[in-house]
């Protein structure tokens, strides 16, 4: 085959270390790489274009829509006060019905137990991803708060997904049973002695 062999160039390496041995060859995107500066510009512009193309469509397709997150302190307090709990090896799930008709997620990974931010963030990512992937299997119209069950935890995504579906259903059933018994007790109290 004629011509100069094309090198497979890692854009991160080019951005971090300059053009180095690739000077005068084709860049990683197929454009001639004349200097390190132009390669950096090409990499930045390509990255920007791919971000713009994906935008909100990608976020809504693969990420969590903002309305699926529980953020307010008042909501967390309401769920802790009225919700029912179910505990597993990985998760403690607190479930409480909402009036929205969609399931929302709240995360509680405390600093007291999880000293390192790296560990807290990893758990949050795993819990969010498990929620996102199992969303169709979860009870609808429920607010869920996920709490790590143990301090020394290193769960896999698959384990977390299985446990989340099971515990969310269990906590939701407990919540419905508790609400039904409270309504029955309230109805008896209203009727009074006859």
XYZ file of N, CA and C in Angstrom:
582
model
N 0.849 -1.175 0.000
C 0.000 0.000 0.000
C 0.886 1.226 0.000
N 0.541 2.180 -0.805
C 1.367 3.370 -0.917
C 1.034 4.392 0.136
N 1.873 5.367 0.229
C 1.619 6.479 1.129
C 2.191 6.262 2.508
N 2.087 7.292 3.256
C 2.619 7.300 4.618
C 1.660 6.568 5.552
N 2.149 5.724 6.450
C 1.242 5.027 7.366
C 0.588 6.025 8.318
N -0.695 5.811 8.581
C -1.437 6.706 9.457
C -1.302 6.213 10.895
N -0.939 7.119 11.773
C -0.765 6.759 13.179
C -2.080 6.946 13.922
N -2.371 6.044 14.813
C -3.530 6.216 15.688
C -3.086 7.111 16.833
N -3.679 8.272 16.928
C -3.243 9.267 17.901
C -4.295 9.407 18.990
N -3.851 9.373 20.208
C -4.721 9.571 21.354
C -4.852 11.072 21.590
N -6.063 11.652 21.441
C -6.212 13.103 21.576
C -5.838 13.619 22.958
N -6.073 12.843 23.997
C -5.719 13.292 25.342
C -4.209 13.425 25.460
N -3.488 12.454 24.921
C -2.031 12.512 24.973
C -1.521 13.716 24.190
N -2.122 13.981 23.047
C -1.715 15.136 22.242
C -1.983 16.419 23.010
N -3.150 16.510 23.646
C -3.485 17.725 24.377
C -2.560 17.932 25.567
N -2.192 16.842 26.226
C -1.372 16.976 27.420
C 0.108 17.165 27.117
N 0.612 16.523 26.079
C 2.048 16.527 25.824
C 2.450 17.254 24.551
N 1.561 17.965 23.943
C 1.906 18.641 22.697
C 1.914 17.655 21.548
N 2.391 18.061 20.436
C 2.325 17.226 19.248
C 3.388 16.148 19.224
N 4.547 16.399 19.771
C 5.604 15.395 19.874
C 5.932 14.721 18.555
N 5.993 13.392 18.523
C 6.415 12.659 17.335
C 5.415 12.716 16.188
N 4.238 13.279 16.410
C 3.234 13.299 15.354
C 3.305 14.545 14.485
N 4.300 15.382 14.678
C 4.418 16.607 13.885
C 4.510 16.252 12.407
N 3.705 16.904 11.589
C 3.739 16.699 10.150
C 2.952 15.495 9.676
N 2.309 14.755 10.569
C 1.494 13.610 10.156
C 0.030 14.004 10.216
N -0.816 13.075 9.892
C -2.247 13.338 9.975
C -2.659 13.290 11.444
N -3.544 14.168 11.823
C -4.032 14.206 13.196
C -5.028 13.094 13.451
N -5.467 12.991 14.670
C -6.388 11.922 15.052
C -7.745 12.062 14.383
N -8.077 13.273 13.900
C -9.359 13.476 13.234
C -9.235 13.480 11.716
N -8.055 13.159 11.184
C -7.873 13.094 9.745
C -7.381 14.384 9.122
N -7.258 15.442 9.891
C -6.755 16.711 9.363
C -5.250 16.777 9.559
N -4.537 17.479 8.667
C -3.085 17.588 8.855
C -2.778 18.300 10.161
N -1.845 17.755 10.906
C -1.465 18.332 12.187
C -0.173 19.101 11.991
N -0.270 20.398 11.782
C 0.912 21.208 11.506
C 1.621 21.610 12.787
N 0.874 21.886 13.828
C 1.504 22.307 15.078
C 0.642 21.865 16.250
N 1.236 21.878 17.418
C 0.501 21.502 18.621
C -0.696 22.393 18.863
N -0.541 23.677 18.576
C -1.621 24.623 18.816
C -2.833 24.300 17.943
N -2.600 23.993 16.666
C -3.735 23.698 15.790
C -4.408 22.394 16.210
N -3.620 21.424 16.677
C -4.199 20.159 17.118
C -5.087 20.398 18.335
N -4.643 21.237 19.250
C -5.455 21.551 20.423
C -6.739 22.227 19.985
N -6.646 23.155 19.030
C -7.847 23.845 18.550
C -8.815 22.856 17.911
N -8.280 21.939 17.095
C -9.126 20.939 16.444
C -9.814 20.076 17.497
N -9.060 19.641 18.490
C -9.642 18.788 19.526
C -10.730 19.525 20.288
N -10.473 20.775 20.634
C -11.481 21.543 21.372
C -12.721 21.774 20.529
N -12.542 22.129 19.260
C -13.704 22.413 18.424
C -14.519 21.145 18.180
N -13.854 20.001 17.985
C -14.584 18.744 17.791
C -15.352 18.384 19.054
N -14.720 18.571 20.193
C -15.380 18.255 21.457
C -16.602 19.148 21.648
N -16.467 20.429 21.313
C -17.568 21.371 21.459
C -18.732 20.975 20.557
N -18.427 20.590 19.303
C -19.484 20.195 18.382
C -20.214 18.960 18.887
N -19.481 17.992 19.393
C -20.142 16.776 19.872
C -21.010 17.081 21.088
N -20.572 18.026 21.940
C -21.390 18.421 23.088
C -22.663 19.083 22.624
N -22.550 19.981 21.617
C -23.729 20.700 21.146
C -24.729 19.764 20.491
N -24.227 18.778 19.742
C -25.127 17.839 19.088
C -25.896 17.028 20.111
N -25.205 16.583 21.151
C -25.872 15.727 22.121
C -26.831 16.545 22.975
N -26.357 17.562 23.623
C -27.154 18.491 24.404
C -28.224 17.857 25.266
N -29.411 18.475 25.251
C -30.516 18.024 26.086
C -31.092 16.694 25.626
N -31.009 16.423 24.327
C -31.551 15.154 23.830
C -30.829 13.984 24.485
N -29.508 14.061 24.572
C -28.748 12.985 25.196
C -29.037 12.930 26.693
N -29.149 14.078 27.323
C -29.379 14.098 28.754
C -30.726 13.459 29.076
N -31.745 13.765 28.290
C -33.051 13.200 28.586
C -33.120 11.733 28.194
N -32.336 11.320 27.180
C -32.358 9.923 26.765
C -31.581 9.039 27.718
N -30.424 9.502 28.152
C -29.544 8.652 28.940
C -29.357 9.125 30.373
N -29.661 10.366 30.676
C -29.454 10.884 32.013
C -30.764 10.997 32.759
N -30.701 11.634 33.903
C -31.906 11.816 34.700
C -32.474 13.194 34.451
N -33.762 13.257 34.211
C -34.455 14.523 34.029
C -34.480 15.214 35.392
N -34.298 16.534 35.444
C -34.247 17.221 36.740
C -35.448 16.954 37.648
N -36.629 16.752 37.105
C -37.814 16.495 37.915
C -37.817 15.142 38.600
N -36.838 14.303 38.303
C -36.764 12.973 38.911
C -35.942 12.983 40.195
N -35.390 14.122 40.566
C -34.541 14.215 41.757
C -35.287 14.920 42.879
N -35.068 14.468 44.097
C -35.595 15.137 45.286
C -34.467 16.007 45.806
N -34.712 17.293 45.901
C -33.652 18.210 46.305
C -33.998 19.025 47.551
N -35.270 19.312 47.768
C -35.614 20.227 48.854
C -35.585 19.528 50.212
N -35.163 20.263 51.202
C -35.084 19.741 52.565
C -36.470 19.372 53.083
N -37.480 20.155 52.696
C -38.849 19.871 53.135
C -39.324 18.513 52.613
N -38.993 18.189 51.368
C -39.366 16.881 50.816
C -38.663 15.750 51.560
N -37.365 15.925 51.838
C -36.630 14.895 52.575
C -37.261 14.677 53.952
N -37.598 15.761 54.653
C -38.207 15.637 55.986
C -39.557 14.924 55.909
N -40.373 15.276 54.905
C -41.683 14.643 54.728
C -41.530 13.140 54.489
N -40.577 12.770 53.642
C -40.374 11.351 53.317
C -39.870 10.591 54.542
N -38.918 11.171 55.276
C -38.417 10.505 56.487
C -39.533 10.344 57.521
N -40.403 11.361 57.652
C -41.459 11.337 58.659
C -42.568 10.343 58.290
N -43.033 10.380 57.040
C -44.179 9.570 56.631
C -43.818 8.252 55.955
N -42.591 8.129 55.481
C -42.219 6.977 54.657
C -42.001 5.695 55.439
N -41.978 4.606 54.698
C -41.683 3.284 55.255
C -40.320 2.837 54.765
N -39.666 2.005 55.581
C -38.287 1.614 55.289
C -38.168 0.130 54.983
N -37.150 -0.174 54.170
C -36.778 -1.566 53.906
C -35.260 -1.596 53.800
N -34.634 -2.548 54.509
C -33.169 -2.615 54.553
C -32.682 -3.897 53.890
N -31.571 -3.748 53.154
C -30.902 -4.889 52.537
C -29.428 -4.855 52.884
N -28.613 -5.622 52.149
C -27.169 -5.635 52.384
C -26.518 -4.337 51.933
N -27.027 -3.751 50.854
C -26.402 -2.575 50.251
C -27.154 -1.300 50.591
N -28.476 -1.357 50.562
C -29.308 -0.160 50.650
C -30.270 -0.185 51.826
N -30.588 1.010 52.285
C -31.760 1.249 53.109
C -32.631 2.162 52.257
N -33.845 1.723 51.943
C -34.740 2.490 51.079
C -35.881 3.031 51.921
N -36.143 4.329 51.795
C -37.287 4.956 52.440
C -38.239 5.354 51.322
N -39.488 4.875 51.380
C -40.464 5.123 50.316
C -41.683 5.836 50.876
N -42.164 6.811 50.116
C -43.362 7.558 50.484
C -44.063 7.983 49.195
N -45.377 7.840 49.149
C -46.097 8.226 47.936
C -46.039 9.734 47.748
N -46.036 10.134 46.478
C -46.127 11.555 46.148
C -47.359 11.764 45.280
N -47.706 12.981 45.034
C -48.888 13.294 44.228
C -48.522 13.582 42.779
N -47.302 13.283 42.387
C -46.808 13.667 41.063
C -47.042 12.607 39.999
N -47.238 11.358 40.400
C -47.433 10.297 39.429
C -46.142 9.756 38.832
N -45.002 10.229 39.289
C -43.718 9.698 38.814
C -42.837 9.416 40.029
N -41.909 8.516 39.834
C -41.001 8.142 40.914
C -39.815 9.091 40.923
N -39.454 9.552 42.127
C -38.313 10.463 42.259
C -37.276 9.849 43.186
N -36.043 10.330 43.039
C -34.908 9.789 43.791
C -34.277 10.855 44.669
N -33.989 10.478 45.904
C -33.190 11.290 46.810
C -32.056 10.432 47.344
N -30.892 11.024 47.514
C -29.728 10.283 48.010
C -29.266 10.881 49.327
N -28.904 10.018 50.261
C -28.388 10.467 51.544
C -27.137 9.659 51.867
N -25.994 10.234 51.527
C -24.702 9.588 51.793
C -23.939 10.557 52.680
N -23.935 10.291 53.995
C -23.433 11.244 54.974
C -21.924 11.355 55.054
N -21.470 12.549 55.421
C -20.034 12.817 55.581
C -19.469 12.179 56.844
N -20.308 12.021 57.866
C -19.811 11.461 59.124
C -19.253 10.056 58.922
N -19.971 9.257 58.160
C -19.553 7.871 57.950
C -18.601 7.763 56.767
N -18.900 8.459 55.687
C -18.109 8.392 54.455
C -17.211 9.615 54.408
N -16.049 9.512 54.991
C -15.136 10.653 55.114
C -14.621 11.153 53.763
N -14.284 10.231 52.860
C -13.685 10.622 51.586
C -14.755 10.950 50.553
N -14.632 12.119 49.936
C -15.586 12.542 48.912
C -15.589 11.582 47.726
N -14.437 11.004 47.430
C -14.337 10.064 46.314
C -15.272 8.882 46.538
N -15.287 8.343 47.746
C -16.156 7.202 48.067
C -17.629 7.604 48.045
N -17.935 8.786 48.630
C -19.329 9.259 48.625
C -19.832 9.433 47.201
N -19.022 10.051 46.359
C -19.435 10.305 44.982
C -19.601 9.014 44.195
N -18.733 8.040 44.434
C -18.854 6.756 43.732
C -20.172 6.073 44.107
N -20.501 6.073 45.397
C -21.769 5.480 45.825
C -22.951 6.200 45.198
N -22.895 7.525 45.195
C -23.985 8.296 44.589
C -24.151 7.942 43.114
N -23.033 7.835 42.397
C -23.106 7.489 40.968
C -23.733 6.109 40.771
N -23.319 5.150 41.580
C -23.876 3.798 41.459
C -25.371 3.810 41.784
N -25.769 4.498 42.844
C -27.180 4.549 43.223
C -28.014 5.242 42.148
N -27.509 6.366 41.611
C -28.239 7.072 40.548
C -28.397 6.202 39.306
N -27.324 5.534 38.924
C -27.372 4.693 37.727
C -28.303 3.503 37.939
N -28.286 2.908 39.109
C -29.202 1.799 39.404
C -30.648 2.279 39.314
N -30.920 3.461 39.838
C -32.266 4.032 39.764
C -32.666 4.270 38.314
N -31.772 4.856 37.542
C -32.068 5.175 36.144
C -32.358 3.908 35.337
N -31.554 2.878 35.541
C -31.711 1.655 34.758
C -32.924 0.825 35.178
N -33.325 0.924 36.431
C -34.455 0.124 36.917
C -35.744 0.930 37.010
N -35.748 2.153 36.535
C -36.907 3.035 36.673
C -38.225 2.374 36.248
N -38.294 1.688 35.098
C -39.575 1.079 34.706
C -40.055 -0.012 35.666
N -39.158 -0.625 36.407
C -39.520 -1.713 37.320
C -39.908 -1.210 38.709
N -39.669 0.071 38.995
C -39.943 0.626 40.322
C -41.409 1.024 40.427
N -41.966 1.053 41.648
C -43.344 1.521 41.815
C -43.456 2.981 41.380
N -44.540 3.317 40.694
C -44.716 4.676 40.184
C -45.420 5.563 41.212
N -45.131 6.858 41.150
C -45.741 7.816 42.064
C -45.193 7.738 43.473
N -43.905 7.388 43.586
C -43.283 7.186 44.895
C -41.990 7.986 44.968
N -41.740 8.587 46.120
C -40.447 9.210 46.388
C -39.588 8.191 47.121
N -38.371 7.989 46.635
C -37.450 7.031 47.245
C -36.199 7.750 47.715
N -35.792 7.495 48.942
C -34.499 7.968 49.430
C -33.624 6.736 49.608
N -32.441 6.770 49.005
C -31.502 5.655 49.102
C -30.374 6.037 50.046
N -30.107 5.159 51.006
C -29.067 5.370 52.008
C -28.189 4.119 52.017
N -26.874 4.267 52.064
C -26.021 3.074 52.168
C -26.332 2.324 53.465
N -26.432 1.005 53.387
C -26.809 0.204 54.555
C -25.660 0.029 55.537
N -24.425 0.069 55.046
C -23.262 -0.165 55.904
C -22.171 0.850 55.603
N -21.312 1.125 56.593
C -20.227 2.085 56.367
C -19.166 1.604 55.375
N -18.784 0.365 55.415
C -17.735 -0.151 54.525
C -18.398 -0.890 53.373
N -18.767 -0.157 52.373
C -19.560 -0.713 51.290
C -18.861 -0.485 49.964
N -18.816 -1.508 49.129
C -18.258 -1.374 47.785
C -19.140 -2.180 46.831
N -20.355 -1.676 46.548
C -21.308 -2.465 45.771
C -21.028 -2.418 44.267
N -21.509 -3.437 43.574
C -21.483 -3.403 42.115
C -22.827 -2.859 41.646
N -22.854 -2.402 40.424
C -24.085 -1.849 39.870
C -25.169 -2.919 39.783
N -24.813 -4.104 39.347
C -25.806 -5.175 39.182
C -26.432 -5.568 40.518
N -25.626 -5.710 41.567
C -26.166 -6.023 42.903
C -27.112 -4.923 43.366
N -26.696 -3.687 43.149
C -27.493 -2.542 43.585
C -28.817 -2.494 42.839
N -28.795 -2.767 41.547
C -30.035 -2.770 40.756
C -31.022 -3.798 41.295
N -30.546 -5.022 41.509
C -31.437 -6.083 42.002
C -32.029 -5.710 43.364
N -31.169 -5.236 44.247
C -31.631 -4.915 45.596
C -32.574 -3.714 45.591
N -32.314 -2.740 44.741
C -33.173 -1.555 44.670
C -34.591 -1.933 44.255
N -34.738 -2.750 43.235
C -36.074 -3.151 42.776
C -36.815 -3.881 43.894
N -36.132 -4.814 44.539
C -36.757 -5.593 45.607
C -37.151 -4.702 46.789
N -36.204 -3.877 47.266
C -36.464 -3.066 48.462
C -37.457 -1.942 48.201
N -37.441 -1.358 47.007
C -38.403 -0.295 46.693
C -39.822 -0.860 46.714
N -40.004 -2.046 46.136
C -41.321 -2.683 46.173
C -41.750 -3.018 47.592
N -40.822 -3.527 48.374
C -41.111 -3.904 49.762
C -41.474 -2.674 50.601
N -40.683 -1.611 50.485
C -40.952 -0.386 51.249
C -42.275 0.243 50.818
N -42.572 0.199 49.522
C -43.829 0.764 49.032
C -45.019 -0.032 49.566
N -44.936 -1.367 49.558
C -46.018 -2.195 50.117
C -46.226 -1.877 51.600
N -45.140 -1.738 52.354
C -45.248 -1.391 53.778
C -45.927 -0.034 53.952
N -45.562 0.906 53.084
C -46.150 2.241 53.161
C -47.659 2.167 52.914
N -48.067 1.407 51.892
C -49.495 1.279 51.588
C -50.239 0.593 52.731
N -49.651 -0.451 53.320
C -50.277 -1.144 54.450
C -50.422 -0.214 55.647
N -49.386 0.549 55.927
C -49.429 1.471 57.064
C -50.483 2.547 56.849
N -50.540 3.073 55.620
C -51.532 4.101 55.321
C -52.950 3.546 55.435
N -53.162 2.319 54.961
C -54.486 1.698 55.047
C -54.891 1.492 56.506
N -53.945 1.046 57.347
C -54.279 0.842 58.763
C -54.546 2.177 59.464
N -53.817 3.222 59.094
C -54.064 4.551 59.675
C -55.435 5.070 59.269
N -55.813 4.853 57.997
C -57.132 5.296 57.534
C -58.244 4.507 58.219
N -58.010 3.203 58.427
C -59.010 2.382 59.121
C -59.167 2.841 60.568
N -58.058 3.136 61.230
C -58.119 3.616 62.614
C -58.812 4.968 62.685
N -58.553 5.824 61.713
C -59.201 7.137 61.688
C -60.699 6.990 61.442
N -61.085 6.042 60.583
C -62.508 5.818 60.308
C -63.217 5.285 61.550
N -62.580 4.396 62.311
C -63.165 3.890 63.555
C -63.309 5.006 64.574
N -62.329 5.878 64.632
C -62.368 6.998 65.573
C -63.487 7.971 65.252
N -63.787 8.156 63.971
C -64.862 9.069 63.573
C -66.229 8.488 63.886
N -66.358 7.160 63.717
C -67.649 6.532 63.976
C -67.983 6.597 65.458
N -66.971 6.386 66.288
C -67.176 6.455 67.729
C -68.048 5.322 68.241
N -68.290 5.291 69.553
C -69.130 4.226 70.126
C -70.589 4.443 69.747
N -71.274 3.346 69.437
C -72.696 3.470 69.067
C -73.613 2.882 70.084
